[in-house]
Amino acid sequence: MVDLGNNNLSGKIPTWIDQSLKNLVILRLRSNEFNGIIPFSLCSLAAIHVLDLSHNSISGGLPHCFNNITSLPTNTGVGENVELVWKGIEREFPNLIGMRSIDISSNYLIGEIPPSIASMTELKSLNLSRNKLTGKLPEDFGNMKMLESLDLSRNRISGKIPSSFASLNFLSVLDLSHNNLSGRIPSGTQLQGFNASQYMGNRGLCGPPLTQSCPGEGTEIDNKEHDNDGLISLGFFISVVLGFVTGFWMVCGSLLLKTSWRYAYFRFLDNAKDWIYVKTVVYKAKLQR
């Protein structure tokens, strides 16, 4: 174990680490002032369980060979107590049996997350937050099925959340906030169980648990409502026309077929005219008075 965290060390990370410390299980250099790129020699640390380079000034891209590390059987550990940031909280571990963690947060990393990182199937915690990473998330991210904690927040990652995220069944901590992610959050998975704040800051992201609906959602319902309105209007119009035609022919047909009814009807109209005439004369007479 090499723990040099929380000092004022500066300069570049030594490239000789893999040659002199081949059985290194823990490398903790967090909270220093290291700069430069991550040396490819770190990929040769096949016994490494915990790699913590967070809170430095490291730049450049992530090595494509990271999938070569964290490959030892899970029954290997360290007998001493170790303080680690695990799932966002600093904790003390009596041993590291089964632990696999990479933390390179709060640096100046650029470029894409290499697809090879998805081959780290034993990894349990990955924190690449607060960098300047760009590009899309690897499609095979879901291959890291042992992941319990994933923090990629405050980068510039774009594109959709791969559907393979549905395979991260052990994931209990997730933070994808403040990126440029877009599209629907994969549904039918535990991803809907996280707080909406874990996705905030991605303007193009939509779907539960976010309140923002995805483009096209509700269109089918709206169309149905409009269709219903159209059916109601058309049905009402047809009913009115049919009612008018039916009533008209019932009256007119009866008058045409029954002479007595026709005579009575026209006599009624004449009487009605006379009555209206009389009422009009009386009303005018009252007005003249």
PDB file of N, CA and C in Angstrom, residues 220-276:
ATOM      1  N   GLU A 220     -50.061  10.632 -29.153  1.00  0.00           N
ATOM      2  CA  GLU A 220     -51.091   9.651 -29.453  1.00  0.00           C
ATOM      3  C   GLU A 220     -52.372   9.942 -28.683  1.00  0.00           C
ATOM      4  N   ILE A 221     -52.191  10.329 -27.401  1.00  0.00           N
ATOM      5  CA  ILE A 221     -53.352  10.659 -26.578  1.00  0.00           C
ATOM      6  C   ILE A 221     -54.057  11.884 -27.119  1.00  0.00           C
ATOM      7  N   ASP A 222     -53.238  12.915 -27.490  1.00  0.00           N
ATOM      8  CA  ASP A 222     -53.831  14.128 -28.013  1.00  0.00           C
ATOM      9  C   ASP A 222     -54.588  13.864 -29.294  1.00  0.00           C
ATOM     10  N   ASN A 223     -53.998  13.011 -30.154  1.00  0.00           N
ATOM     11  CA  ASN A 223     -54.664  12.687 -31.408  1.00  0.00           C
ATOM     12  C   ASN A 223     -55.992  11.997 -31.157  1.00  0.00           C
ATOM     13  N   LYS A 224     -55.987  11.101 -30.155  1.00  0.00           N
ATOM     14  CA  LYS A 224     -57.222  10.407 -29.843  1.00  0.00           C
ATOM     15  C   LYS A 224     -58.286  11.383 -29.355  1.00  0.00           C
ATOM     16  N   GLU A 225     -57.835  12.363 -28.542  1.00  0.00           N
ATOM     17  CA  GLU A 225     -58.791  13.342 -28.045  1.00  0.00           C
ATOM     18  C   GLU A 225     -59.363  14.162 -29.189  1.00  0.00           C
ATOM     19  N   HIS A 226     -58.477  14.553 -30.138  1.00  0.00           N
ATOM     20  CA  HIS A 226     -58.955  15.315 -31.281  1.00  0.00           C
ATOM     21  C   HIS A 226     -59.886  14.471 -32.134  1.00  0.00           C
ATOM     22  N   ASP A 227     -59.525  13.185 -32.275  1.00  0.00           N
ATOM     23  CA  ASP A 227     -60.382  12.293 -33.038  1.00  0.00           C
ATOM     24  C   ASP A 227     -61.745  12.171 -32.385  1.00  0.00           C
ATOM     25  N   ASN A 228     -61.752  12.083 -31.048  1.00  0.00           N
ATOM     26  CA  ASN A 228     -63.020  11.991 -30.337  1.00  0.00           C
ATOM     27  C   ASN A 228     -63.855  13.248 -30.538  1.00  0.00           C
ATOM     28  N   ASP A 229     -63.163  14.400 -30.500  1.00  0.00           N
ATOM     29  CA  ASP A 229     -63.874  15.650 -30.739  1.00  0.00           C
ATOM     30  C   ASP A 229     -64.491  15.655 -32.126  1.00  0.00           C
ATOM     31  N   GLY A 230     -63.727  15.160 -33.104  1.00  0.00           N
ATOM     32  CA  GLY A 230     -64.225  15.107 -34.465  1.00  0.00           C
ATOM     33  C   GLY A 230     -65.416  14.189 -34.583  1.00  0.00           C
ATOM     34  N   LEU A 231     -65.339  13.036 -33.890  1.00  0.00           N
ATOM     35  CA  LEU A 231     -66.450  12.088 -33.945  1.00  0.00           C
ATOM     36  C   LEU A 231     -67.692  12.671 -33.296  1.00  0.00           C
ATOM     37  N   ILE A 232     -67.498  13.380 -32.162  1.00  0.00           N
ATOM     38  CA  ILE A 232     -68.636  13.993 -31.481  1.00  0.00           C
ATOM     39  C   ILE A 232     -69.291  15.043 -32.368  1.00  0.00           C
ATOM     40  N   SER A 233     -68.478  15.896 -33.023  1.00  0.00           N
ATOM     41  CA  SER A 233     -69.013  16.943 -33.879  1.00  0.00           C
ATOM     42  C   SER A 233     -69.744  16.345 -35.071  1.00  0.00           C
ATOM     43  N   LEU A 234     -69.150  15.354 -35.696  1.00  0.00           N
ATOM     44  CA  LEU A 234     -69.759  14.726 -36.855  1.00  0.00           C
ATOM     45  C   LEU A 234     -71.050  14.004 -36.470  1.00  0.00           C
ATOM     46  N   GLY A 235     -71.017  13.276 -35.332  1.00  0.00           N
ATOM     47  CA  GLY A 235     -72.203  12.559 -34.876  1.00  0.00           C
ATOM     48  C   GLY A 235     -73.342  13.498 -34.543  1.00  0.00           C
ATOM     49  N   PHE A 236     -72.984  14.608 -33.891  1.00  0.00           N
ATOM     50  CA  PHE A 236     -74.012  15.590 -33.535  1.00  0.00           C
ATOM     51  C   PHE A 236     -74.668  16.175 -34.783  1.00  0.00           C
ATOM     52  N   PHE A 237     -73.832  16.490 -35.775  1.00  0.00           N
ATOM     53  CA  PHE A 237     -74.333  17.071 -37.017  1.00  0.00           C
ATOM     54  C   PHE A 237     -75.267  16.093 -37.734  1.00  0.00           C
ATOM     55  N   ILE A 238     -74.845  14.827 -37.818  1.00  0.00           N
ATOM     56  CA  ILE A 238     -75.658  13.809 -38.492  1.00  0.00           C
ATOM     57  C   ILE A 238     -76.987  13.622 -37.756  1.00  0.00           C
ATOM     58  N   SER A 239     -76.936  13.613 -36.410  1.00  0.00           N
ATOM     59  CA  SER A 239     -78.163  13.433 -35.629  1.00  0.00           C
ATOM     60  C   SER A 239     -79.144  14.560 -35.868  1.00  0.00           C
ATOM     61  N   VAL A 240     -78.640  15.786 -35.917  1.00  0.00           N
ATOM     62  CA  VAL A 240     -79.516  16.944 -36.133  1.00  0.00           C
ATOM     63  C   VAL A 240     -80.180  16.856 -37.504  1.00  0.00           C
ATOM     64  N   VAL A 241     -79.385  16.533 -38.517  1.00  0.00           N
ATOM     65  CA  VAL A 241     -79.928  16.451 -39.880  1.00  0.00           C
ATOM     66  C   VAL A 241     -80.983  15.363 -39.980  1.00  0.00           C
ATOM     67  N   LEU A 242     -80.638  14.171 -39.428  1.00  0.00           N
ATOM     68  CA  LEU A 242     -81.588  13.055 -39.486  1.00  0.00           C
ATOM     69  C   LEU A 242     -82.866  13.383 -38.720  1.00  0.00           C
ATOM     70  N   GLY A 243     -82.735  14.022 -37.571  1.00  0.00           N
ATOM     71  CA  GLY A 243     -83.908  14.394 -36.784  1.00  0.00           C
ATOM     72  C   GLY A 243     -84.811  15.370 -37.520  1.00  0.00           C
ATOM     73  N   PHE A 244     -84.153  16.347 -38.176  1.00  0.00           N
ATOM     74  CA  PHE A 244     -84.935  17.332 -38.934  1.00  0.00           C
ATOM     75  C   PHE A 244     -85.681  16.692 -40.099  1.00  0.00           C
ATOM     76  N   VAL A 245     -84.955  15.855 -40.858  1.00  0.00           N
ATOM     77  CA  VAL A 245     -85.571  15.198 -42.018  1.00  0.00           C
ATOM     78  C   VAL A 245     -86.713  14.293 -41.584  1.00  0.00           C
ATOM     79  N   THR A 246     -86.462  13.518 -40.520  1.00  0.00           N
ATOM     80  CA  THR A 246     -87.492  12.600 -40.027  1.00  0.00           C
ATOM     81  C   THR A 246     -88.736  13.355 -39.560  1.00  0.00           C
ATOM     82  N   GLY A 247     -88.547  14.389 -38.780  1.00  0.00           N
ATOM     83  CA  GLY A 247     -89.686  15.172 -38.288  1.00  0.00           C
ATOM     84  C   GLY A 247     -90.450  15.852 -39.406  1.00  0.00           C
ATOM     85  N   PHE A 248     -89.685  16.385 -40.371  1.00  0.00           N
ATOM     86  CA  PHE A 248     -90.323  17.079 -41.488  1.00  0.00           C
ATOM     87  C   PHE A 248     -91.228  16.145 -42.274  1.00  0.00           C
ATOM     88  N   TRP A 249     -90.713  14.956 -42.599  1.00  0.00           N
ATOM     89  CA  TRP A 249     -91.490  14.019 -43.413  1.00  0.00           C
ATOM     90  C   TRP A 249     -92.620  13.368 -42.616  1.00  0.00           C
ATOM     91  N   MET A 250     -92.443  13.272 -41.301  1.00  0.00           N
ATOM     92  CA  MET A 250     -93.558  12.743 -40.504  1.00  0.00           C
ATOM     93  C   MET A 250     -94.756  13.690 -40.546  1.00  0.00           C
ATOM     94  N   VAL A 251     -94.477  14.981 -40.442  1.00  0.00           N
ATOM     95  CA  VAL A 251     -95.559  15.975 -40.484  1.00  0.00           C
ATOM     96  C   VAL A 251     -96.141  16.096 -41.885  1.00  0.00           C
ATOM     97  N   CYS A 252     -95.219  16.317 -42.848  1.00  0.00           N
ATOM     98  CA  CYS A 252     -95.686  16.521 -44.223  1.00  0.00           C
ATOM     99  C   CYS A 252     -96.340  15.270 -44.788  1.00  0.00           C
ATOM    100  N   GLY A 253     -95.772  14.105 -44.471  1.00  0.00           N
ATOM    101  CA  GLY A 253     -96.343  12.846 -44.973  1.00  0.00           C
ATOM    102  C   GLY A 253     -97.736  12.614 -44.438  1.00  0.00           C
ATOM    103  N   SER A 254     -97.920  12.936 -43.170  1.00  0.00           N
ATOM    104  CA  SER A 254     -99.245  12.761 -42.570  1.00  0.00           C
ATOM    105  C   SER A 254    -100.279  13.661 -43.235  1.00  0.00           C
ATOM    106  N   LEU A 255     -99.879  14.902 -43.541  1.00  0.00           N
ATOM    107  CA  LEU A 255    -100.804  15.837 -44.176  1.00  0.00           C
ATOM    108  C   LEU A 255    -101.155  15.419 -45.594  1.00  0.00           C
ATOM    109  N   LEU A 256    -100.161  14.813 -46.273  1.00  0.00           N
ATOM    110  CA  LEU A 256    -100.418  14.377 -47.643  1.00  0.00           C
ATOM    111  C   LEU A 256    -101.329  13.159 -47.694  1.00  0.00           C
ATOM    112  N   LEU A 257    -101.176  12.253 -46.722  1.00  0.00           N
ATOM    113  CA  LEU A 257    -101.932  11.007 -46.731  1.00  0.00           C
ATOM    114  C   LEU A 257    -103.330  11.162 -46.165  1.00  0.00           C
ATOM    115  N   LYS A 258    -103.534  12.012 -45.177  1.00  0.00           N
ATOM    116  CA  LYS A 258    -104.817  12.176 -44.500  1.00  0.00           C
ATOM    117  C   LYS A 258    -105.446  13.526 -44.893  1.00  0.00           C
ATOM    118  N   THR A 259    -106.554  13.436 -45.649  1.00  0.00           N
ATOM    119  CA  THR A 259    -107.210  14.669 -46.090  1.00  0.00           C
ATOM    120  C   THR A 259    -107.797  15.441 -44.912  1.00  0.00           C
ATOM    121  N   SER A 260    -108.379  14.692 -43.992  1.00  0.00           N
ATOM    122  CA  SER A 260    -108.992  15.340 -42.826  1.00  0.00           C
ATOM    123  C   SER A 260    -107.961  16.058 -41.978  1.00  0.00           C
ATOM    124  N   TRP A 261    -106.762  15.421 -41.846  1.00  0.00           N
ATOM    125  CA  TRP A 261    -105.689  16.061 -41.065  1.00  0.00           C
ATOM    126  C   TRP A 261    -105.209  17.335 -41.777  1.00  0.00           C
ATOM    127  N   ARG A 262    -105.131  17.232 -43.118  1.00  0.00           N
ATOM    128  CA  ARG A 262    -104.639  18.385 -43.880  1.00  0.00           C
ATOM    129  C   ARG A 262    -105.616  19.558 -43.751  1.00  0.00           C
ATOM    130  N   TYR A 263    -106.941  19.241 -43.825  1.00  0.00           N
ATOM    131  CA  TYR A 263    -107.962  20.291 -43.690  1.00  0.00           C
ATOM    132  C   TYR A 263    -107.895  20.921 -42.301  1.00  0.00           C
ATOM    133  N   ALA A 264    -107.755  20.061 -41.283  1.00  0.00           N
ATOM    134  CA  ALA A 264    -107.680  20.576 -39.902  1.00  0.00           C
ATOM    135  C   ALA A 264    -106.438  21.434 -39.684  1.00  0.00           C
ATOM    136  N   TYR A 265    -105.352  21.028 -40.305  1.00  0.00           N
ATOM    137  CA  TYR A 265    -104.073  21.757 -40.135  1.00  0.00           C
ATOM    138  C   TYR A 265    -104.181  23.155 -40.714  1.00  0.00           C
ATOM    139  N   PHE A 266    -104.718  23.250 -41.967  1.00  0.00           N
ATOM    140  CA  PHE A 266    -104.797  24.564 -42.600  1.00  0.00           C
ATOM    141  C   PHE A 266    -105.848  25.444 -41.912  1.00  0.00           C
ATOM    142  N   ARG A 267    -106.931  24.791 -41.421  1.00  0.00           N
ATOM    143  CA  ARG A 267    -107.926  25.562 -40.677  1.00  0.00           C
ATOM    144  C   ARG A 267    -107.314  26.130 -39.392  1.00  0.00           C
ATOM    145  N   PHE A 268    -106.462  25.315 -38.776  1.00  0.00           N
ATOM    146  CA  PHE A 268    -105.768  25.786 -37.567  1.00  0.00           C
ATOM    147  C   PHE A 268    -104.882  26.976 -37.880  1.00  0.00           C
ATOM    148  N   LEU A 269    -104.223  26.932 -39.029  1.00  0.00           N
ATOM    149  CA  LEU A 269    -103.351  28.040 -39.406  1.00  0.00           C
ATOM    150  C   LEU A 269    -104.168  29.315 -39.629  1.00  0.00           C
ATOM    151  N   ASP A 270    -105.367  29.157 -40.295  1.00  0.00           N
ATOM    152  CA  ASP A 270    -106.213  30.331 -40.537  1.00  0.00           C
ATOM    153  C   ASP A 270    -106.681  30.935 -39.220  1.00  0.00           C
ATOM    154  N   ASN A 271    -107.111  30.079 -38.299  1.00  0.00           N
ATOM    155  CA  ASN A 271    -107.550  30.572 -36.988  1.00  0.00           C
ATOM    156  C   ASN A 271    -106.410  31.274 -36.243  1.00  0.00           C
ATOM    157  N   ALA A 272    -105.225  30.718 -36.389  1.00  0.00           N
ATOM    158  CA  ALA A 272    -104.067  31.321 -35.722  1.00  0.00           C
ATOM    159  C   ALA A 272    -103.771  32.696 -36.285  1.00  0.00           C
ATOM    160  N   LYS A 273    -103.929  32.844 -37.618  1.00  0.00           N
ATOM    161  CA  LYS A 273    -103.701  34.147 -38.246  1.00  0.00           C
ATOM    162  C   LYS A 273    -104.733  35.160 -37.754  1.00  0.00           C
ATOM    163  N   ASP A 274    -106.014  34.700 -37.697  1.00  0.00           N
ATOM    164  CA  ASP A 274    -107.064  35.602 -37.224  1.00  0.00           C
ATOM    165  C   ASP A 274    -106.799  36.036 -35.784  1.00  0.00           C
ATOM    166  N   TRP A 275    -106.395  35.102 -34.974  1.00  0.00           N
ATOM    167  CA  TRP A 275    -106.117  35.413 -33.553  1.00  0.00           C
ATOM    168  C   TRP A 275    -104.985  36.418 -33.429  1.00  0.00           C
ATOM    169  N   ILE A 276    -103.934  36.209 -34.231  1.00  0.00           N
ATOM    170  CA  ILE A 276    -102.793  37.128 -34.205  1.00  0.00           C
ATOM    171  C   ILE A 276    -103.228  38.504 -34.683  1.00  0.00           C
TER     172      ILE A 276
END
